[in-house]
CSV table of N, CA and C in Angstrom, one decimal:
chain,number,residue,atom,x,y,z
A,1,ALA,N,21.0,-27.1,16.4
A,1,ALA,CA,20.4,-26.1,17.2
A,1,ALA,C,20.6,-24.9,16.2
A,2,VAL,N,19.5,-23.9,16.3
A,2,VAL,CA,19.5,-22.7,15.5
A,2,VAL,C,19.5,-21.7,16.6
A,3,LEU,N,20.3,-20.6,16.4
A,3,LEU,CA,20.9,-19.6,17.1
A,3,LEU,C,20.1,-18.5,16.7
A,4,ARG,N,19.0,-17.8,17.4
A,4,ARG,CA,18.3,-16.8,17.1
A,4,ARG,C,18.8,-15.5,18.0
A,5,MET,N,18.9,-14.6,17.3
A,5,MET,CA,19.4,-13.3,17.9
A,5,MET,C,18.0,-12.4,18.4
A,6,ARG,N,17.8,-12.1,19.2
A,6,ARG,CA,16.9,-11.3,19.8
A,6,ARG,C,17.3,-9.6,19.4
A,7,PRO,N,16.5,-8.9,18.5
A,7,PRO,CA,16.8,-7.6,18.1
A,7,PRO,C,16.9,-6.8,19.5
A,8,PRO,N,17.7,-5.8,19.3
A,8,PRO,CA,18.2,-5.0,20.6
A,8,PRO,C,17.1,-4.1,20.9
A,9,SER,N,16.7,-3.6,22.0
A,9,SER,CA,15.6,-2.8,22.6
A,9,SER,C,15.7,-1.4,21.5
A,10,SER,N,14.7,-0.5,21.7
A,10,SER,CA,14.9,0.8,21.1
A,10,SER,C,15.8,1.5,22.0
A,11,CYS,N,15.8,1.3,23.4
A,11,CYS,CA,16.7,2.0,24.1
A,11,CYS,C,18.2,1.6,23.8
A,12,ALA,N,18.4,0.5,23.6
A,12,ALA,CA,20.0,0.0,23.2
A,12,ALA,C,20.2,0.7,21.9
A,13,LEU,N,19.1,0.5,20.8
A,13,LEU,CA,19.6,1.3,19.3
A,13,LEU,C,19.7,2.5,19.6
A,14,ARG,N,19.2,3.4,20.6
A,14,ARG,CA,19.1,4.7,20.7
A,14,ARG,C,20.7,4.8,21.4
A,15,ARG,N,21.2,4.2,22.3
A,15,ARG,CA,22.6,4.3,22.6
A,15,ARG,C,23.5,4.1,21.7
A,16,LEU,N,23.3,2.9,20.7
A,16,LEU,CA,24.4,2.7,19.8
A,16,LEU,C,24.3,3.9,18.7
A,17,ALA,N,23.0,4.6,18.3
A,17,ALA,CA,23.0,5.2,17.4
A,17,ALA,C,23.5,6.7,17.7
A,18,THR,N,24.0,7.0,18.7
A,18,THR,CA,24.4,8.2,19.2
A,18,THR,C,25.9,8.7,18.9
A,19,SER,N,26.4,7.5,18.4
A,19,SER,CA,27.8,7.7,17.8
A,19,SER,C,27.8,8.0,16.3
A,20,SER,N,29.0,8.4,16.0
A,20,SER,CA,29.0,8.9,14.2
A,20,SER,C,29.3,7.6,13.6
A,21,ASP,N,29.7,6.4,14.2
A,21,ASP,CA,29.9,5.3,13.7
A,21,ASP,C,28.6,4.6,13.0
A,22,TRP,N,29.1,3.7,12.0
A,22,TRP,CA,27.9,2.7,11.3
A,22,TRP,C,27.7,1.6,12.4
A,23,VAL,N,26.6,1.5,12.7
A,23,VAL,CA,26.1,0.2,13.5
A,23,VAL,C,25.1,-0.6,12.4
A,24,MET,N,25.6,-2.0,12.7
A,24,MET,CA,24.8,-3.1,12.1
A,24,MET,C,23.8,-3.6,12.7
A,25,LEU,N,22.8,-3.5,12.3
A,25,LEU,CA,21.4,-4.1,12.9
A,25,LEU,C,21.1,-5.5,12.4
A,26,PRO,N,20.5,-6.2,13.2
A,26,PRO,CA,20.3,-7.7,13.1
A,26,PRO,C,19.8,-8.1,11.9
A,27,GLN,N,18.8,-7.1,11.3
A,27,GLN,CA,18.2,-7.4,9.8
A,27,GLN,C,19.4,-7.1,8.7
A,28,GLY,N,20.3,-6.9,9.0
A,28,GLY,CA,21.2,-6.5,8.1
A,28,GLY,C,21.6,-5.0,7.2
A,29,VAL,N,20.8,-4.0,8.1
A,29,VAL,CA,20.8,-2.8,7.8
A,29,VAL,C,21.7,-2.3,8.5
A,30,ARG,N,22.5,-1.2,7.9
A,30,ARG,CA,23.8,-0.5,8.4
A,30,ARG,C,23.0,0.8,8.7
A,31,MET,N,23.2,1.5,10.0
A,31,MET,CA,22.8,2.7,10.2
A,31,MET,C,23.8,3.7,10.8
A,32,MET,N,23.8,4.9,10.9
A,32,MET,CA,24.3,6.0,11.4
A,32,MET,C,23.8,7.1,12.0
A,33,HIS,N,23.6,7.4,13.2
A,33,HIS,CA,22.8,8.5,13.6
A,33,HIS,C,23.7,9.6,13.2
A,34,ILE,N,22.4,10.6,12.7
A,34,ILE,CA,23.2,12.0,12.4
A,34,ILE,C,22.9,13.3,13.3
A,35,ALA,N,21.6,13.4,13.7
A,35,ALA,CA,21.4,14.3,14.5
A,35,ALA,C,20.0,13.9,15.2
A,36,ASP,N,19.9,14.6,16.7
A,36,ASP,CA,18.9,14.5,17.3
A,36,ASP,C,17.5,15.6,17.1
A,37,GLY,N,16.6,15.3,17.1
A,37,GLY,CA,15.3,15.9,17.0
A,37,GLY,C,14.8,16.9,18.0
A,38,GLY,N,15.1,16.4,19.4
A,38,GLY,CA,14.8,17.4,20.4
A,38,GLY,C,13.3,17.7,20.6
A,39,GLN,N,12.5,16.6,20.2
A,39,GLN,CA,10.9,16.8,20.5
A,39,GLN,C,10.4,16.6,21.6
A,40,GLY,N,11.4,15.8,22.4
A,40,GLY,CA,11.1,15.1,23.8
A,40,GLY,C,10.0,14.0,23.9
A,41,ASP,N,9.7,13.4,22.8
A,41,ASP,CA,9.0,12.6,22.5
A,41,ASP,C,9.5,11.0,22.8
A,42,PRO,N,8.9,9.8,23.0
A,42,PRO,CA,9.6,8.6,23.3
A,42,PRO,C,10.1,8.0,22.1
A,43,PRO,N,11.1,7.1,22.0
A,43,PRO,CA,11.5,6.5,20.9
A,43,PRO,C,10.3,5.7,20.2
A,44,ILE,N,10.3,5.4,19.0
A,44,ILE,CA,9.4,4.9,18.1
A,44,ILE,C,9.4,3.3,18.2
A,45,ASP,N,8.6,2.5,18.3
A,45,ASP,CA,8.5,0.8,18.1
A,45,ASP,C,7.8,0.4,17.2
A,46,GLU,N,7.8,-1.0,16.8
A,46,GLU,CA,7.3,-1.8,16.1
A,46,GLU,C,5.7,-1.5,16.3
A,47,GLY,N,5.2,-1.3,15.2
A,47,GLY,CA,3.5,-1.3,15.5
A,47,GLY,C,2.9,0.1,15.4
A,48,GLN,N,3.8,1.1,15.5
A,48,GLN,CA,3.6,2.6,15.6
A,48,GLN,C,3.4,2.9,14.1
A,49,THR,N,2.4,4.1,14.0
A,49,THR,CA,2.2,4.8,12.6
A,49,THR,C,3.2,6.1,12.6
A,50,VAL,N,4.0,6.1,11.6
A,50,VAL,CA,4.9,7.1,11.6
A,50,VAL,C,5.0,7.9,10.1
A,51,ARG,N,5.9,8.8,10.2
A,51,ARG,CA,6.0,9.6,8.8
A,51,ARG,C,7.2,9.9,8.7
A,52,VAL,N,7.9,9.7,7.7
A,52,VAL,CA,9.4,10.0,7.4
A,52,VAL,C,9.5,10.6,6.1
A,53,SER,N,10.5,11.7,6.1
A,53,SER,CA,11.0,12.1,4.9
A,53,SER,C,12.3,11.3,4.3
A,54,TYR,N,12.6,11.2,3.3
A,54,TYR,CA,13.9,10.5,2.9
A,54,TYR,C,14.2,10.7,1.3
A,55,VAL,N,15.6,10.7,1.1
A,55,VAL,CA,16.2,10.7,-0.1
A,55,VAL,C,17.1,9.2,-0.2
A,56,ALA,N,16.9,8.4,-1.4
A,56,ALA,CA,17.5,7.4,-1.3
A,56,ALA,C,18.6,7.5,-2.4
A,57,ARG,N,19.9,7.1,-2.3
A,57,ARG,CA,21.0,7.2,-3.4
A,57,ARG,C,21.5,5.9,-3.6
A,58,LEU,N,22.1,5.8,-5.0
A,58,LEU,CA,22.8,4.4,-5.3
A,58,LEU,C,24.2,5.0,-4.6
A,59,ASP,N,25.1,3.8,-4.6
A,59,ASP,CA,26.5,4.1,-4.5
A,59,ASP,C,27.2,5.4,-5.3
A,60,ASP,N,26.8,5.6,-6.2
A,60,ASP,CA,27.7,6.6,-7.2
A,60,ASP,C,27.0,7.8,-6.8
A,61,GLY,N,26.0,8.1,-5.9
A,61,GLY,CA,25.4,9.4,-5.7
A,61,GLY,C,24.3,9.9,-6.4
A,62,THR,N,23.8,8.9,-7.4
A,62,THR,CA,22.5,9.2,-7.9
A,62,THR,C,21.5,8.7,-7.1
A,63,VAL,N,20.5,10.1,-7.2
A,63,VAL,CA,19.2,9.9,-6.3
A,63,VAL,C,18.0,9.1,-7.1
A,64,CYS,N,17.9,8.3,-6.5
A,64,CYS,CA,16.7,7.4,-7.1
A,64,CYS,C,15.4,7.3,-6.3
A,65,ALA,N,15.2,8.1,-5.1
A,65,ALA,CA,14.0,8.2,-4.9
A,65,ALA,C,14.1,9.6,-3.8
A,66,ARG,N,12.8,10.3,-3.7
A,66,ARG,CA,12.9,11.5,-2.9
A,66,ARG,C,11.3,11.6,-2.6
A,67,SER,N,11.1,11.3,-1.2
A,67,SER,CA,9.9,11.3,-0.9
A,67,SER,C,9.4,11.4,0.8
A,68,SER,N,8.3,11.4,1.0
A,68,SER,CA,7.7,11.5,2.3
A,68,SER,C,6.7,10.3,2.3
A,69,SER,N,6.7,9.6,3.4
A,69,SER,CA,5.7,8.4,3.4
A,69,SER,C,5.3,8.1,4.9
A,70,SER,N,4.0,7.8,5.2
A,70,SER,CA,3.4,7.7,6.4
A,70,SER,C,3.0,6.0,6.3
A,71,PHE,N,3.4,5.3,7.2
A,71,PHE,CA,3.2,3.9,7.3
A,71,PHE,C,3.2,3.4,8.8
A,72,LYS,N,2.7,2.0,9.0
A,72,LYS,CA,2.7,1.4,10.3
A,72,LYS,C,4.1,0.6,10.3
A,73,ILE,N,4.9,0.8,11.2
A,73,ILE,CA,6.0,-0.1,11.4
A,73,ILE,C,5.6,-1.4,11.5
A,74,GLY,N,6.2,-2.3,10.4
A,74,GLY,CA,6.0,-3.9,10.6
A,74,GLY,C,4.8,-4.4,9.6
A,75,ASN,N,4.3,-3.7,8.9
A,75,ASN,CA,3.4,-4.2,7.9
A,75,ASN,C,3.9,-4.4,6.5
A,76,GLY,N,5.2,-4.1,6.3
A,76,GLY,CA,6.0,-4.3,5.1
A,76,GLY,C,5.5,-3.5,4.1
A,77,ALA,N,5.0,-2.1,4.3
A,77,ALA,CA,4.5,-1.3,3.1
A,77,ALA,C,6.1,-0.5,2.6
A,78,VAL,N,6.9,-0.7,3.3
A,78,VAL,CA,8.0,0.3,2.7
A,78,VAL,C,9.2,-0.8,2.6
A,79,CYS,N,10.3,-0.4,2.4
A,79,CYS,CA,11.7,-1.0,1.9
A,79,CYS,C,11.9,-1.6,3.6
A,80,ALA,N,12.6,-2.5,3.6
A,80,ALA,CA,13.3,-3.3,5.0
A,80,ALA,C,14.3,-2.0,5.6
A,81,ALA,N,15.1,-1.4,4.7
A,81,ALA,CA,15.9,-0.5,5.6
A,81,ALA,C,15.2,0.5,6.1
A,82,LEU,N,14.2,1.0,5.6
A,82,LEU,CA,13.3,2.2,6.4
A,82,LEU,C,12.5,1.6,7.6
A,83,GLU,N,12.3,0.4,7.4
A,83,GLU,CA,11.2,0.0,8.6
A,83,GLU,C,12.1,-0.7,9.6
A,84,HIS,N,13.0,-1.2,9.5
A,84,HIS,CA,14.1,-1.5,10.6
A,84,HIS,C,14.9,-0.4,11.3
A,85,GLY,N,15.4,0.5,10.2
A,85,GLY,CA,16.5,1.4,10.5
A,85,GLY,C,15.9,2.7,11.3
A,86,ILE,N,14.4,2.8,11.3
A,86,ILE,CA,13.9,4.0,11.9
A,86,ILE,C,13.6,3.5,13.4
A,87,ILE,N,13.4,2.2,13.8
A,87,ILE,CA,13.2,1.8,15.2
A,87,ILE,C,14.2,2.5,16.2
A,88,GLY,N,13.6,3.1,17.2
A,88,GLY,CA,14.3,3.8,18.1
A,88,GLY,C,14.6,5.3,17.9
A,89,MET,N,14.0,5.6,16.9
A,89,MET,CA,14.3,7.3,16.6
A,89,MET,C,13.0,8.0,17.2
A,90,ARG,N,13.4,9.1,17.5
A,90,ARG,CA,12.1,10.1,17.9
A,90,ARG,C,12.2,11.4,16.7
A,91,VAL,N,10.9,11.8,16.9
A,91,VAL,CA,10.5,13.0,15.9
A,91,VAL,C,11.6,13.9,15.7
A,92,GLY,N,11.9,14.2,14.5
A,92,GLY,CA,13.1,15.2,14.3
A,92,GLY,C,14.3,14.5,14.0
A,93,ASP,N,14.6,13.6,14.7
A,93,ASP,CA,15.9,12.6,14.6
A,93,ASP,C,16.1,12.5,13.0
A,94,ARG,N,17.4,12.2,12.7
A,94,ARG,CA,17.8,12.0,11.4
A,94,ARG,C,19.1,10.9,11.4
A,95,ARG,N,18.7,10.0,10.2
A,95,ARG,CA,19.7,8.9,10.5
A,95,ARG,C,20.2,8.5,9.0
A,96,ARG,N,21.3,8.1,8.6
A,96,ARG,CA,21.6,7.3,7.5
A,96,ARG,C,21.5,6.0,7.4
A,97,LEU,N,20.8,5.3,6.6
A,97,LEU,CA,20.4,3.8,6.5
A,97,LEU,C,21.4,3.4,5.2
A,98,ARG,N,21.8,2.1,5.3
A,98,ARG,CA,22.3,1.5,4.0
A,98,ARG,C,21.7,0.1,3.8
A,99,ALA,N,21.0,0.0,3.0
A,99,ALA,CA,20.2,-1.2,2.6
A,99,ALA,C,21.1,-2.3,1.8
A,100,GLY,N,21.0,-3.6,2.0
A,100,GLY,CA,21.9,-4.4,1.4
A,100,GLY,C,21.5,-4.8,0.2
A,101,ALA,N,22.3,-5.2,-0.9
A,101,ALA,CA,21.9,-5.2,-2.1
A,101,ALA,C,20.7,-6.0,-2.3
A,102,PHE,N,20.3,-6.9,-1.8
A,102,PHE,CA,19.2,-7.9,-2.1
A,102,PHE,C,18.3,-7.6,-0.8
A,103,SER,N,18.1,-6.7,-0.3
A,103,SER,CA,16.9,-6.6,0.9
A,103,SER,C,15.7,-6.0,0.2
A,104,ARG,N,14.7,-6.1,1.0
A,104,ARG,CA,13.2,-6.0,0.4
A,104,ARG,C,13.1,-4.6,0.1
A,105,ARG,N,12.6,-4.3,-0.9
A,105,ARG,CA,12.5,-2.9,-1.4
A,105,ARG,C,10.9,-2.5,-1.6
A,106,GLY,N,10.7,-1.2,-1.3
A,106,GLY,CA,9.3,-0.7,-1.6
A,106,GLY,C,9.1,-0.3,-2.8
A,107,PRO,N,7.8,-0.2,-3.0
A,107,PRO,CA,7.4,0.2,-4.5
A,107,PRO,C,8.0,1.5,-5.3
A,108,ALA,N,8.7,2.5,-4.3
A,108,ALA,CA,9.2,3.5,-4.5
A,108,ALA,C,10.4,3.4,-5.5
A,109,LEU,N,10.9,2.1,-5.3
A,109,LEU,CA,12.4,1.9,-5.7
A,109,LEU,C,12.4,0.6,-6.7
A,110,PHE,N,11.2,0.4,-7.3
A,110,PHE,CA,10.9,-0.7,-8.2
A,110,PHE,C,11.8,-0.5,-9.5
A,111,MET,N,12.4,0.6,-9.8
A,111,MET,CA,13.4,0.8,-11.1
A,111,MET,C,14.6,0.7,-10.8
A,112,VAL,N,15.1,0.5,-9.4
A,112,VAL,CA,16.6,0.3,-9.1
A,112,VAL,C,16.8,-1.2,-9.7
A,113,PRO,N,18.0,-1.4,-10.2
A,113,PRO,CA,18.4,-2.6,-10.7
A,113,PRO,C,18.6,-3.5,-9.2
A,114,GLU,N,18.3,-4.7,-9.5
A,114,GLU,CA,18.7,-6.0,-8.4
A,114,GLU,C,20.1,-5.7,-8.1
A,115,GLY,N,20.7,-6.1,-7.0
A,115,GLY,CA,21.9,-6.1,-6.6
A,115,GLY,C,22.6,-4.9,-6.2
A,116,GLU,N,22.0,-3.7,-6.4
A,116,GLU,CA,22.4,-2.4,-5.9
A,116,GLU,C,22.2,-1.9,-4.5
A,117,VAL,N,23.4,-1.5,-3.9
A,117,VAL,CA,23.2,-1.0,-2.5
A,117,VAL,C,22.5,0.5,-2.7
A,118,ILE,N,21.7,0.5,-1.5
A,118,ILE,CA,21.0,2.0,-1.5
A,118,ILE,C,21.3,2.6,-0.2
A,119,GLU,N,21.6,3.9,-0.2
A,119,GLU,CA,21.8,4.5,1.0
A,119,GLU,C,20.7,5.5,1.0
A,120,TYR,N,20.0,5.5,2.3
A,120,TYR,CA,19.1,6.6,2.7
A,120,TYR,C,19.3,7.6,3.7
A,121,ASP,N,19.1,8.8,3.3
A,121,ASP,CA,19.1,9.9,4.5
A,121,ASP,C,17.6,10.1,4.8
A,122,VAL,N,17.5,9.8,6.0
A,122,VAL,CA,16.0,9.8,6.7
A,122,VAL,C,15.9,10.6,7.8
A,123,GLN,N,14.6,11.3,7.9
A,123,GLN,CA,14.1,12.1,8.9
A,123,GLN,C,12.8,11.7,9.4
A,124,LEU,N,12.8,11.3,10.6
A,124,LEU,CA,11.2,11.0,11.4
A,124,LEU,C,10.5,12.6,11.6
A,125,THR,N,9.4,12.6,10.7
A,125,THR,CA,8.7,13.8,10.8
A,125,THR,C,7.5,13.7,11.6
A,126,GLY,N,7.1,12.6,12.0
A,126,GLY,CA,5.6,12.6,12.8
A,126,GLY,C,5.6,11.1,13.2
A,127,ALA,N,5.0,10.8,14.5
A,127,ALA,CA,4.7,9.7,15.1
A,127,ALA,C,3.7,9.7,15.9
A,128,VAL,N,2.7,8.5,15.8
A,128,VAL,CA,1.6,8.5,16.9
A,128,VAL,C,2.1,7.7,18.1
A,129,HIS,N,2.1,8.4,19.1
A,129,HIS,CA,2.4,7.8,20.3
A,129,HIS,C,1.0,7.6,21.3
A,130,HIS,N,0.5,6.5,21.7
A,130,HIS,CA,-0.5,6.3,22.4
A,130,HIS,C,-1.6,7.5,22.4
A,131,MET,N,-2.4,7.5,21.1
A,131,MET,CA,-3.3,8.4,20.6
A,131,MET,C,-2.9,10.1,20.7
A,132,GLN,N,-1.4,10.4,20.9
A,132,GLN,CA,-1.1,11.5,20.7
A,132,GLN,C,-0.2,11.6,19.5
A,133,ILE,N,-0.4,12.6,18.7
A,133,ILE,CA,0.6,12.8,17.5
A,133,ILE,C,1.4,13.9,17.9
A,134,VAL,N,2.8,13.5,17.5
A,134,VAL,CA,4.0,14.3,17.4
A,134,VAL,C,4.5,14.5,16.1
A,135,THR,N,4.8,15.8,15.7
A,135,THR,CA,5.0,16.1,14.3
A,135,THR,C,5.9,17.3,14.5
A,136,LEU,N,6.9,17.5,13.4
A,136,LEU,CA,7.5,18.6,13.0
A,136,LEU,C,6.6,19.7,12.5
A,137,GLN,N,5.6,19.4,11.9
A,137,GLN,CA,4.8,20.5,11.5
A,137,GLN,C,3.8,20.9,12.5
A,138,LYS,N,3.4,22.4,12.0
A,138,LYS,CA,2.6,22.9,13.1
A,138,LYS,C,1.1,22.5,12.8
A,139,GLU,N,0.4,22.5,14.0
A,139,GLU,CA,-0.9,22.0,13.7
A,139,GLU,C,-1.9,22.8,12.8
A,140,GLY,N,-2.7,22.0,11.8
A,140,GLY,CA,-3.4,22.7,10.8
A,140,GLY,C,-2.8,22.3,9.6
A,141,ASP,N,-1.5,22.1,9.4
A,141,ASP,CA,-0.8,21.8,8.3
A,141,ASP,C,-1.6,20.6,7.7
A,142,ASP,N,-1.4,20.1,6.3
A,142,ASP,CA,-1.9,19.0,5.5
A,142,ASP,C,-1.1,17.9,5.9
A,143,ASP,N,-0.6,17.8,7.3
A,143,ASP,CA,0.3,16.4,7.4
A,143,ASP,C,-0.9,15.2,7.6
A,144,PRO,N,-0.6,14.1,7.1
A,144,PRO,CA,-1.6,13.0,6.8
A,144,PRO,C,-2.1,12.7,8.3
A,145,LEU,N,-1.0,12.7,9.1
A,145,LEU,CA,-1.2,12.2,10.8
A,145,LEU,C,-2.2,13.3,11.3
A,146,GLN,N,-2.0,14.4,11.2
A,146,GLN,CA,-3.1,15.6,11.8
A,146,GLN,C,-4.2,15.1,11.1
A,147,VAL,N,-4.5,15.0,10.0
A,147,VAL,CA,-5.8,14.8,9.0
A,147,VAL,C,-6.6,13.7,9.6
A,148,LEU,N,-5.9,12.5,9.7
A,148,LEU,CA,-6.2,11.2,10.4
A,148,LEU,C,-6.7,11.6,11.9
A,149,TRP,N,-6.0,12.3,12.7
A,149,TRP,CA,-6.4,13.1,14.1
A,149,TRP,C,-7.7,13.5,13.8
A,150,ASP,N,-7.6,14.5,13.2
A,150,ASP,CA,-8.9,15.3,13.2
A,150,ASP,C,-10.0,14.8,12.5
A,151,PHE,N,-9.9,13.7,11.7
A,151,PHE,CA,-11.3,12.8,11.5
A,151,PHE,C,-11.5,12.1,12.3
A,152,SER,N,-10.7,11.3,13.0
A,152,SER,CA,-11.2,10.5,14.3
A,152,SER,C,-12.0,11.2,15.5
A,153,LYS,N,-11.6,12.6,15.7
A,153,LYS,CA,-12.3,13.4,16.6
A,153,LYS,C,-13.4,13.5,16.0
A,154,ARG,N,-13.7,13.9,14.7
A,154,ARG,CA,-15.1,14.3,14.1
A,154,ARG,C,-15.9,13.1,14.1
A,155,THR,N,-15.2,11.8,14.1
A,155,THR,CA,-16.2,10.7,13.9
A,155,THR,C,-16.6,10.2,15.2
A,156,PHE,N,-15.8,10.7,16.5
A,156,PHE,CA,-16.3,10.5,17.9
A,156,PHE,C,-17.2,11.5,18.1
A,157,ASP,N,-17.0,12.5,17.9
A,157,ASP,CA,-18.0,13.5,18.3
A,157,ASP,C,-19.5,13.2,17.7
A,158,SER,N,-19.3,12.8,16.2
A,158,SER,CA,-20.7,12.4,15.9
A,158,SER,C,-21.2,11.2,16.1
A,159,LEU,N,-20.5,10.1,17.0
A,159,LEU,CA,-21.0,9.0,17.4
A,159,LEU,C,-21.5,9.3,18.9
A,160,PHE,N,-21.0,10.3,19.5
A,160,PHE,CA,-21.0,10.7,20.9
A,160,PHE,C,-21.2,12.1,21.2
A,161,PRO,N,-22.3,12.7,20.6
A,161,PRO,CA,-22.8,13.9,20.7
A,161,PRO,C,-22.5,14.6,22.1
A,162,VAL,N,-22.4,15.6,22.4
A,162,VAL,CA,-22.5,16.0,23.6
A,162,VAL,C,-23.7,16.8,23.7
A,163,SER,N,-24.5,16.9,24.7
A,163,SER,CA,-26.0,17.4,24.9
A,163,SER,C,-25.6,19.0,25.2
A,164,ASP,N,-26.5,20.0,24.9
A,164,ASP,CA,-26.4,21.4,25.4
A,164,ASP,C,-26.3,21.8,26.6
A,165,ALA,N,-26.7,20.5,27.6
A,165,ALA,CA,-26.6,20.6,29.3
A,165,ALA,C,-25.2,20.3,29.7
A,166,ASN,N,-24.6,19.3,28.8
A,166,ASN,CA,-23.0,19.1,29.2
A,166,ASN,C,-22.2,20.1,28.6
A,167,LYS,N,-22.5,20.8,27.5
A,167,LYS,CA,-21.5,21.9,27.1
A,167,LYS,C,-21.7,23.1,27.9
A,168,LYS,N,-22.8,23.3,28.8
A,168,LYS,CA,-23.0,24.4,29.7
A,168,LYS,C,-22.3,23.9,30.9
A,169,GLU,N,-22.3,22.8,31.3
A,169,GLU,CA,-21.6,22.3,32.6
A,169,GLU,C,-20.0,22.4,32.3
A,170,LYS,N,-19.6,22.2,31.3
A,170,LYS,CA,-18.2,22.5,30.7
A,170,LYS,C,-17.4,23.5,30.9
A,171,LYS,N,-18.6,24.8,30.6
A,171,LYS,CA,-18.1,26.0,30.6
A,171,LYS,C,-18.0,26.6,32.1
């Protein structure tokens, strides 16, 4: 018989992550919650589009990557530690993640030798929640999530233009 572990819910991860101890996630990623963001948004989950800022370091403290990245959770576009370790975070939250020596890596870490443990300091800087964008940046910044939202509004308006009579009714 094969024993399959169901991953913990985002609420359970949030409770686990409020301590200053390392927590081992089912995917082999170690996680430590550093700080709450206080934005009042719901925790993120699989399938959402998010934006993170991170610094990746080797065990000796050498910085091997520093970047911001937007991606959809679950499509494998980034390393496994980022993809699994941010589940349950809210915008502004900070976590420290430790990827196992042989865990899947994203394109930003191609030059790190196989077998190296990588530690990430990561902050969730934006998320799309049910057609609402929550971000640490002010509206109008060049945040990719905001640009995407603005583009979708322009596209919608061009497909379904509001007539002059409707504009007067709305005023």
